[in-house]
CSV table of N, CA and C in Angstrom, one decimal:
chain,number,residue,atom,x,y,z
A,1,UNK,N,0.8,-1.2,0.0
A,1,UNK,CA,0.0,0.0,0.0
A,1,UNK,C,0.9,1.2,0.0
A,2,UNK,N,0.2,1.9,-0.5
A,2,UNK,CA,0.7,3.4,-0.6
A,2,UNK,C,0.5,4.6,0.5
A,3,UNK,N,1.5,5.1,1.0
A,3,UNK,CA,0.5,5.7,2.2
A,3,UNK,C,2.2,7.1,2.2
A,4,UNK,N,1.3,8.3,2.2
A,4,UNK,CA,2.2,9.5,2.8
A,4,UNK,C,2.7,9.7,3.9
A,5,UNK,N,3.0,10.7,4.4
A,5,UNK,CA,3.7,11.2,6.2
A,5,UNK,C,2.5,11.6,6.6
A,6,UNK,N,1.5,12.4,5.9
A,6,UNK,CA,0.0,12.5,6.1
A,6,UNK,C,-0.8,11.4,6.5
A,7,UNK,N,-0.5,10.9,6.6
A,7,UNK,CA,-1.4,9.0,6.4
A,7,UNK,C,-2.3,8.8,5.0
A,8,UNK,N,-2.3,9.5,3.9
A,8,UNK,CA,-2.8,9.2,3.1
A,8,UNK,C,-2.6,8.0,2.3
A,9,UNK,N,-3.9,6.6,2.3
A,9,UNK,CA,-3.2,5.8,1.8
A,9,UNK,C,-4.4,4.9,0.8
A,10,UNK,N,-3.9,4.3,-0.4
A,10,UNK,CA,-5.0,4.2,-1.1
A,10,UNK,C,-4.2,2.4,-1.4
A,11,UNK,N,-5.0,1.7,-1.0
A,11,UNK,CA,-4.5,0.4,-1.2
A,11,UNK,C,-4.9,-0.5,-2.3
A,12,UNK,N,-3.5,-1.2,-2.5
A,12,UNK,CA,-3.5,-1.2,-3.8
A,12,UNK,C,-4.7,-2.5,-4.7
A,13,UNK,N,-5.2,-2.9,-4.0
A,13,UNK,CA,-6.5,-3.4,-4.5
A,13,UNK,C,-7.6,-2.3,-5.2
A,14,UNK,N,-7.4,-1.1,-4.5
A,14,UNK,CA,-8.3,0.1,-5.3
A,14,UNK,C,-7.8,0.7,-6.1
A,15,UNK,N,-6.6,0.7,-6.1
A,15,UNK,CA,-5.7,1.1,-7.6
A,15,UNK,C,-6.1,0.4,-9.0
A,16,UNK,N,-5.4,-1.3,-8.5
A,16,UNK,CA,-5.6,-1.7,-9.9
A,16,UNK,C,-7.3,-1.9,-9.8
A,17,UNK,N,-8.1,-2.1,-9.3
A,17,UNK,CA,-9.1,-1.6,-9.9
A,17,UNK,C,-9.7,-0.8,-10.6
A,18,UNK,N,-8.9,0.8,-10.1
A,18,UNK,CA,-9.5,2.1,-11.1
A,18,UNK,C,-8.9,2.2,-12.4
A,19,UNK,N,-7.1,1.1,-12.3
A,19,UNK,CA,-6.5,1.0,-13.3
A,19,UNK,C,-7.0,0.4,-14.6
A,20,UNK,N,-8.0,-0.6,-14.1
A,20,UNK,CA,-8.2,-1.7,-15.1
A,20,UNK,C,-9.7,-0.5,-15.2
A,21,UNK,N,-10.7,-0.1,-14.8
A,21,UNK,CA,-11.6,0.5,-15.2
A,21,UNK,C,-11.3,1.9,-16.0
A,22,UNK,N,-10.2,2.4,-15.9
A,22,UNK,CA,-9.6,3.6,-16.8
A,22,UNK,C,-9.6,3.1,-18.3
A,23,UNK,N,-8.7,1.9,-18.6
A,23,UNK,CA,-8.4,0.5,-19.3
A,23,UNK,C,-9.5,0.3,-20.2
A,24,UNK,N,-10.1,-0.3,-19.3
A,24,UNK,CA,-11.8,-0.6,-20.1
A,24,UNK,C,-12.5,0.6,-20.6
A,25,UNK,N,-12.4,1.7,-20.1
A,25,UNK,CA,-13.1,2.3,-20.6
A,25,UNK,C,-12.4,3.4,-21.8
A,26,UNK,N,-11.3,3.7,-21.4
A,26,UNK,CA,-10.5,3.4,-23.1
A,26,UNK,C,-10.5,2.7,-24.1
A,27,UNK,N,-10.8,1.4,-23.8
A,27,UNK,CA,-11.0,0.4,-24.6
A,27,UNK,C,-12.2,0.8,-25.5
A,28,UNK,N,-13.3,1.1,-24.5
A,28,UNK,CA,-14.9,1.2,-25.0
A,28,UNK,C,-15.0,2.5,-25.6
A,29,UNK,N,-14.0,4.0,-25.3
A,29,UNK,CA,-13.6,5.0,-26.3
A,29,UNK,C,-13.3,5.1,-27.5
A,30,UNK,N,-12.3,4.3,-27.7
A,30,UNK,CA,-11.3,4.1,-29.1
A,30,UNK,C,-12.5,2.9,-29.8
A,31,UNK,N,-13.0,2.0,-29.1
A,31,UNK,CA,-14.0,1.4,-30.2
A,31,UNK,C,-15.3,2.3,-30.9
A,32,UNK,N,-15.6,3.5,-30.1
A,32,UNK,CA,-16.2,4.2,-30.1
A,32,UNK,C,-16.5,5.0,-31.4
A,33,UNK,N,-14.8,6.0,-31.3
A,33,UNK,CA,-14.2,6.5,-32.2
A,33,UNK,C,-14.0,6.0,-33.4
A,34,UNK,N,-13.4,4.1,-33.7
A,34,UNK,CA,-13.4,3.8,-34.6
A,34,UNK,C,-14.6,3.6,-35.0
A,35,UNK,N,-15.9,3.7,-34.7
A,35,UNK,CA,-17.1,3.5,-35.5
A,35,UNK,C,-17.4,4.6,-35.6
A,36,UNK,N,-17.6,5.9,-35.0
A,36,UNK,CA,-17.9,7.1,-35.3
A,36,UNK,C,-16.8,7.6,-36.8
A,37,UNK,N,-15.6,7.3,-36.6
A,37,UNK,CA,-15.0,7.3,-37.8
A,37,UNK,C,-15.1,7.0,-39.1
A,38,UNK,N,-15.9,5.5,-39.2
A,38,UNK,CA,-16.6,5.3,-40.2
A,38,UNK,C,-17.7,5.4,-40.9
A,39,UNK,N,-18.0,6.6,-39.5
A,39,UNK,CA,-19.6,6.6,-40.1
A,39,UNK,C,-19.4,7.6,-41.3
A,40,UNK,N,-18.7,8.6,-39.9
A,40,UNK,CA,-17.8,9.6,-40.8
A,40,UNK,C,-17.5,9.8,-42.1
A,41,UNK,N,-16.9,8.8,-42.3
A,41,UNK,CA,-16.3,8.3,-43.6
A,41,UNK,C,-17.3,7.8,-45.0
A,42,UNK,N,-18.5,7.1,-44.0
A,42,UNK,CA,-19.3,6.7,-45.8
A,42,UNK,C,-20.3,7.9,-45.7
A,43,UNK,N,-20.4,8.9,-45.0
A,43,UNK,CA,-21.5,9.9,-45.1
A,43,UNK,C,-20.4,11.3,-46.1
A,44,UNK,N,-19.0,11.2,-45.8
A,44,UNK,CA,-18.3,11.9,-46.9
A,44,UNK,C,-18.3,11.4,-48.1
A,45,UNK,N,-18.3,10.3,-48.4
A,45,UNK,CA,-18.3,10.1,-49.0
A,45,UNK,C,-19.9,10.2,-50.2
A,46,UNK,N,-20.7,10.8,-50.1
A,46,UNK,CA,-21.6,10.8,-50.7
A,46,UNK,C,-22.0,12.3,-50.7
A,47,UNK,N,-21.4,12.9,-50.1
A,47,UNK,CA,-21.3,14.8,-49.6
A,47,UNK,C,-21.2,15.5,-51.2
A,48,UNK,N,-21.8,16.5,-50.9
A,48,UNK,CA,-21.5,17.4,-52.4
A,48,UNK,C,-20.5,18.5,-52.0
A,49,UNK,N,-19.8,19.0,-52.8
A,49,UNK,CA,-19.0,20.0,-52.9
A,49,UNK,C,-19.0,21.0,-52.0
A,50,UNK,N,-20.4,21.4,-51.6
A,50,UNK,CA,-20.5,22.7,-51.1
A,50,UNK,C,-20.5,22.4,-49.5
A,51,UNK,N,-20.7,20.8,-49.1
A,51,UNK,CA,-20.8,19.5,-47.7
A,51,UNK,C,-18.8,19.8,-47.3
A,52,UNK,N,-18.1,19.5,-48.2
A,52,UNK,CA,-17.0,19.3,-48.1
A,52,UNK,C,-16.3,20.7,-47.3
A,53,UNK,N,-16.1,21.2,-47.1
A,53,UNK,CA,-15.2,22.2,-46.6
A,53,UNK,C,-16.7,22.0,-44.9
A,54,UNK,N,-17.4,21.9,-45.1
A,54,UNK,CA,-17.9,21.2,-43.5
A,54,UNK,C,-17.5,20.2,-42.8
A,55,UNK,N,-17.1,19.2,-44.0
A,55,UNK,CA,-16.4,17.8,-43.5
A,55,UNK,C,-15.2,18.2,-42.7
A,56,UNK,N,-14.6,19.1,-43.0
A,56,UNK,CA,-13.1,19.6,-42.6
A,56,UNK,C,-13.1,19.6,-41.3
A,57,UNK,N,-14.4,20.6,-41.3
A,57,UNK,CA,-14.7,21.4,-39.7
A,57,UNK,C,-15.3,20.3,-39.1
A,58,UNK,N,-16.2,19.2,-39.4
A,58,UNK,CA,-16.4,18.4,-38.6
A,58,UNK,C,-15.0,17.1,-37.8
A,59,UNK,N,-14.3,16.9,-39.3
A,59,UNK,CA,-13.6,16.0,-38.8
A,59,UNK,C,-12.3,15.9,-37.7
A,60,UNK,N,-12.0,18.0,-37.7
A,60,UNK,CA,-11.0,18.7,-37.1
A,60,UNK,C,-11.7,18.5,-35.6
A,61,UNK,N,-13.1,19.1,-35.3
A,61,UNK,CA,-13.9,19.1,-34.3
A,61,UNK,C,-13.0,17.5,-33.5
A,62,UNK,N,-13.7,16.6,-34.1
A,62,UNK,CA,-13.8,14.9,-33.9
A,62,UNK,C,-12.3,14.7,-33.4
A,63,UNK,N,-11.5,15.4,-34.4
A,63,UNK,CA,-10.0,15.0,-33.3
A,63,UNK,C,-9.4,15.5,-32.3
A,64,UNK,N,-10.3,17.1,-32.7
A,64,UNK,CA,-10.1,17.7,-31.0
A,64,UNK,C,-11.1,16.8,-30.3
A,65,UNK,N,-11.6,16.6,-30.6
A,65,UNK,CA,-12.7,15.3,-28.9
A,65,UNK,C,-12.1,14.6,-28.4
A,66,UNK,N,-11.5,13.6,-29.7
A,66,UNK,CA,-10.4,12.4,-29.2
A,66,UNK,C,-8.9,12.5,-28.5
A,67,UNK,N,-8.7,13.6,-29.1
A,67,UNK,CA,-7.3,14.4,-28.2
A,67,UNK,C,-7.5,14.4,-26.7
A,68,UNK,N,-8.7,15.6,-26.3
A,68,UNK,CA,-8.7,15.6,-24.6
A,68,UNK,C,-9.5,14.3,-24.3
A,69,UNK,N,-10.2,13.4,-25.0
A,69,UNK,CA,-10.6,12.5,-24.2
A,69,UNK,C,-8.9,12.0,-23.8
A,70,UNK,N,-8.0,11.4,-25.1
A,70,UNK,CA,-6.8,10.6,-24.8
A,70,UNK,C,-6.3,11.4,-23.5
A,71,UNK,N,-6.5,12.7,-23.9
A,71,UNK,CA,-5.4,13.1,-22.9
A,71,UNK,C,-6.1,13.1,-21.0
A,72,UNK,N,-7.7,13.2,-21.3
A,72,UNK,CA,-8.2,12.7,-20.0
A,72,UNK,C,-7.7,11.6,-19.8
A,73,UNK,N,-7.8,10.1,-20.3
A,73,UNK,CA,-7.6,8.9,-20.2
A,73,UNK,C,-6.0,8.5,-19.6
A,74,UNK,N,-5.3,9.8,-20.1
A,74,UNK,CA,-3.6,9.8,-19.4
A,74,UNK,C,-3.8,10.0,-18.1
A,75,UNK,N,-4.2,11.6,-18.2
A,75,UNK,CA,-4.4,11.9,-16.7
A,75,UNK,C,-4.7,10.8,-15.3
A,76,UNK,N,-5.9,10.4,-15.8
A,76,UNK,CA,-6.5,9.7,-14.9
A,76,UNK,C,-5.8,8.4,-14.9
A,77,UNK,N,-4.9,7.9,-15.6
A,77,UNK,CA,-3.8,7.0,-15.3
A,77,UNK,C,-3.1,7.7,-14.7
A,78,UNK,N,-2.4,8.3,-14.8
A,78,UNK,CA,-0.9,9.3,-13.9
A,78,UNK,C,-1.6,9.3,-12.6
A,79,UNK,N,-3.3,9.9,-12.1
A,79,UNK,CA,-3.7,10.2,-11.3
A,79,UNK,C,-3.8,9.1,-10.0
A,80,UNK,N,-4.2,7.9,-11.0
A,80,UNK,CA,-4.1,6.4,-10.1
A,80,UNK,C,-3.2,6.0,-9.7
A,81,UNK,N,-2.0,6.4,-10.3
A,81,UNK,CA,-0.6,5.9,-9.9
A,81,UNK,C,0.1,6.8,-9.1
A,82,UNK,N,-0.5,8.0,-8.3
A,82,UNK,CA,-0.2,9.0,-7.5
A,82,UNK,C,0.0,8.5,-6.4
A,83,UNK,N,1.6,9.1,-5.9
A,83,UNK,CA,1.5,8.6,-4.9
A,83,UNK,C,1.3,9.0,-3.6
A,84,UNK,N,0.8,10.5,-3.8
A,84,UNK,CA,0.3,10.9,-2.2
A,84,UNK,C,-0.5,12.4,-3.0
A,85,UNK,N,-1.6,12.6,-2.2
A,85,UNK,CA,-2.6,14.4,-2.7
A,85,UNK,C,-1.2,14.9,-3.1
A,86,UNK,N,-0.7,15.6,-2.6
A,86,UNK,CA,0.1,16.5,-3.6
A,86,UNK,C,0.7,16.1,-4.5
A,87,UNK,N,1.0,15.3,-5.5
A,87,UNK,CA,1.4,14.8,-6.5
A,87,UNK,C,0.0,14.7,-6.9
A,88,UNK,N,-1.4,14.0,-6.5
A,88,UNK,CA,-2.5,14.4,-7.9
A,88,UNK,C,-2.7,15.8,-7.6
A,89,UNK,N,-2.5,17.0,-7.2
A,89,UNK,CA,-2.8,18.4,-7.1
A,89,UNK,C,-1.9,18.8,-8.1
A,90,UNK,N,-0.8,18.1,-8.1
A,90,UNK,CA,0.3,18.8,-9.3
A,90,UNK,C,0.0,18.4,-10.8
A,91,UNK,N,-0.2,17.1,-10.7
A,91,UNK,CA,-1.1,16.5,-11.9
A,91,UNK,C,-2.0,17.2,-12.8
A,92,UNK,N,-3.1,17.6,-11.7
A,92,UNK,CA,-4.5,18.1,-12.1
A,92,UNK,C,-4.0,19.4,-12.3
A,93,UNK,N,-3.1,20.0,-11.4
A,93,UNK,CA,-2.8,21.4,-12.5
A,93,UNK,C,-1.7,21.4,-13.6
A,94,UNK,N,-1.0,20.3,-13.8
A,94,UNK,CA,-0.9,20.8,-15.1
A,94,UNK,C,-1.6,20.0,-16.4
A,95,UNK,N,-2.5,19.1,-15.9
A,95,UNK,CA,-3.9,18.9,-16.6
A,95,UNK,C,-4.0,20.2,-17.0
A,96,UNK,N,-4.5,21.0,-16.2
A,96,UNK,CA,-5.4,22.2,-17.0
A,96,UNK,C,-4.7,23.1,-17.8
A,97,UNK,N,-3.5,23.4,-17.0
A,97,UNK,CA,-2.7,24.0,-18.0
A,97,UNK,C,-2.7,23.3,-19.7
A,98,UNK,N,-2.1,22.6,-19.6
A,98,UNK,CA,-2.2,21.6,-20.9
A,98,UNK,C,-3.7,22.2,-21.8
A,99,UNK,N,-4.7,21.9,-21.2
A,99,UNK,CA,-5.9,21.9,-21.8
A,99,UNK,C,-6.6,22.9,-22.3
A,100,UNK,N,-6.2,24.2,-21.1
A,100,UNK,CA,-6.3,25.3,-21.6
A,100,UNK,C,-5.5,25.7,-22.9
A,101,UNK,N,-4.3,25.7,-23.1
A,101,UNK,CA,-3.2,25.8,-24.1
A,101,UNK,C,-3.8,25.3,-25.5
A,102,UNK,N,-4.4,24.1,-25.1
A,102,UNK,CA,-5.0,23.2,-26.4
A,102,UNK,C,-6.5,23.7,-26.8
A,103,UNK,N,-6.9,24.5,-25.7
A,103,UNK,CA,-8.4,25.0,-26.2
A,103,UNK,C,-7.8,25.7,-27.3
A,104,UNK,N,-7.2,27.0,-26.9
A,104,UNK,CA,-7.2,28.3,-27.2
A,104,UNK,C,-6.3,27.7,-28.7
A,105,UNK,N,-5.5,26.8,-28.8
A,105,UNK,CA,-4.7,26.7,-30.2
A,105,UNK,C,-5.8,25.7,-31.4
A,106,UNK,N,-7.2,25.0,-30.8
A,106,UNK,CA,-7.6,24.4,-31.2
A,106,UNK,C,-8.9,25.4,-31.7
A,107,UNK,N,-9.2,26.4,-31.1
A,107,UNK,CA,-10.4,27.4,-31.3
A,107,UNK,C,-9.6,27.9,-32.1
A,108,UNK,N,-8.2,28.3,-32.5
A,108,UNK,CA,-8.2,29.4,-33.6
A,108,UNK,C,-8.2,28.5,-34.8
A,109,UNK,N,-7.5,27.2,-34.9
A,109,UNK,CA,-7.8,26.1,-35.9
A,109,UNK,C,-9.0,26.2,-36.4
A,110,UNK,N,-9.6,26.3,-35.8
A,110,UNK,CA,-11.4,25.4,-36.2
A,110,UNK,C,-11.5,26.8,-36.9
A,111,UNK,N,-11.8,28.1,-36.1
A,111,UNK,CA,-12.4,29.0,-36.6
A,111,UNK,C,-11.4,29.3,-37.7
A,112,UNK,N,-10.2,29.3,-38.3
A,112,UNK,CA,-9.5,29.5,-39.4
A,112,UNK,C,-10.4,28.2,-40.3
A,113,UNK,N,-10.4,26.9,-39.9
A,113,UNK,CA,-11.1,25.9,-40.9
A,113,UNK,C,-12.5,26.5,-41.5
A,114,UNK,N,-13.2,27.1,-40.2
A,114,UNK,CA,-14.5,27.0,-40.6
A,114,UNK,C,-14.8,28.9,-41.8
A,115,UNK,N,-14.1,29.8,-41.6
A,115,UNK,CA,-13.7,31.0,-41.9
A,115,UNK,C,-13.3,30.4,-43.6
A,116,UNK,N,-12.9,29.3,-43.8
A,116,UNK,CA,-12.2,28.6,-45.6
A,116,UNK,C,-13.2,28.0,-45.8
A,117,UNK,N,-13.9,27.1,-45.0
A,117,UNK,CA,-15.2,26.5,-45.5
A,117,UNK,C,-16.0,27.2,-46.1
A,118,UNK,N,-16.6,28.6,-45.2
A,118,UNK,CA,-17.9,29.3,-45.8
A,118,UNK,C,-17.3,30.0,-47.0
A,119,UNK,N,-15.8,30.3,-46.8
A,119,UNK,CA,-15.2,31.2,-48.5
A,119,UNK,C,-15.5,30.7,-49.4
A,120,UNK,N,-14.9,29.4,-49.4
A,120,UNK,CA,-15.0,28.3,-50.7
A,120,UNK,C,-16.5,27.8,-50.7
A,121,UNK,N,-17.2,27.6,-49.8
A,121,UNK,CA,-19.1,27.2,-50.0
A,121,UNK,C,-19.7,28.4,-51.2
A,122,UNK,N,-18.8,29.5,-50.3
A,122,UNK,CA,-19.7,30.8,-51.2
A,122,UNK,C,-19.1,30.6,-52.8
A,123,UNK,N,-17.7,30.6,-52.6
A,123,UNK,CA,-17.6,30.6,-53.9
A,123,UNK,C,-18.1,29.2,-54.8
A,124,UNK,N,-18.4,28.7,-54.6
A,124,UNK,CA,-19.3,27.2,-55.2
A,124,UNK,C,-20.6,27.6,-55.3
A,125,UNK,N,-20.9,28.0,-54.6
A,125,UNK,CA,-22.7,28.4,-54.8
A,125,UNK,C,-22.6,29.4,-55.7
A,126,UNK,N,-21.8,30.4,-56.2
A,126,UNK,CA,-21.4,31.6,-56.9
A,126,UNK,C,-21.6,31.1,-58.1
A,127,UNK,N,-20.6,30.0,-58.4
A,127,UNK,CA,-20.1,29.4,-59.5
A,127,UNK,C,-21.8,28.5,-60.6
């Protein structure tokens, strides 16, 4: 067992349990993703010209999802393998940091994707 100078102690029967349920449910994510992928995939494929610069913005969206999920799914492994509160407090903030950094670089993405989408929509409907 794991235990601090605090007495903080999380024994390790509750570990690999949260370990193997982190596990599983990454498992049940990524199968997730791979079908949402495909769906993805045969509904582009039948898209018209003017659908396509959407697809962009949707498929950019879908990898930002998969991103912070993966990167929740780290966390919360690092988190279980913590070995005393102040090490998951250090964790969880630089979780956020991270995530914040990835909002803000991920919001100017999309909005630059979606800003080429409606150019090129318009110019096709133009045309």
């Amino acid at each position: 067992m794991a235990a601090d100078k605090n007495g903080f102690e999380i024994p390790d029967q509750m570990r690999d349990f949260a370990e193997k349920s982190v596990d599983q449910a990454r498992k049940a994510f990524d199968d997730f993703m791979n079908m949402t992928q495909k769906a993805v995939a045969n509904v582009e494929d039948t898209a018209s010209v003017v659908q396509t610069g959407t697809s962009g913005v949707n498929k950019k969206a879908l990898n930002f999802a998969e991103e912070h999920v993966d990167a929740a799914f780290k966390f919360a492994q690092q988190v279980v393998r913590a070995k005393d509160v102040e090490e998951m407090m250090k964790l969880q903030q630089d979780y956020m940091r991270r995530q914040m950094e990835a909002l803000g670089e991920q919001a100017r993405d999309l909005g630059n994707t979606a800003s080429k989408a409606a150019q090129d929509a318009a110019k096709s409907v133009k045309s």
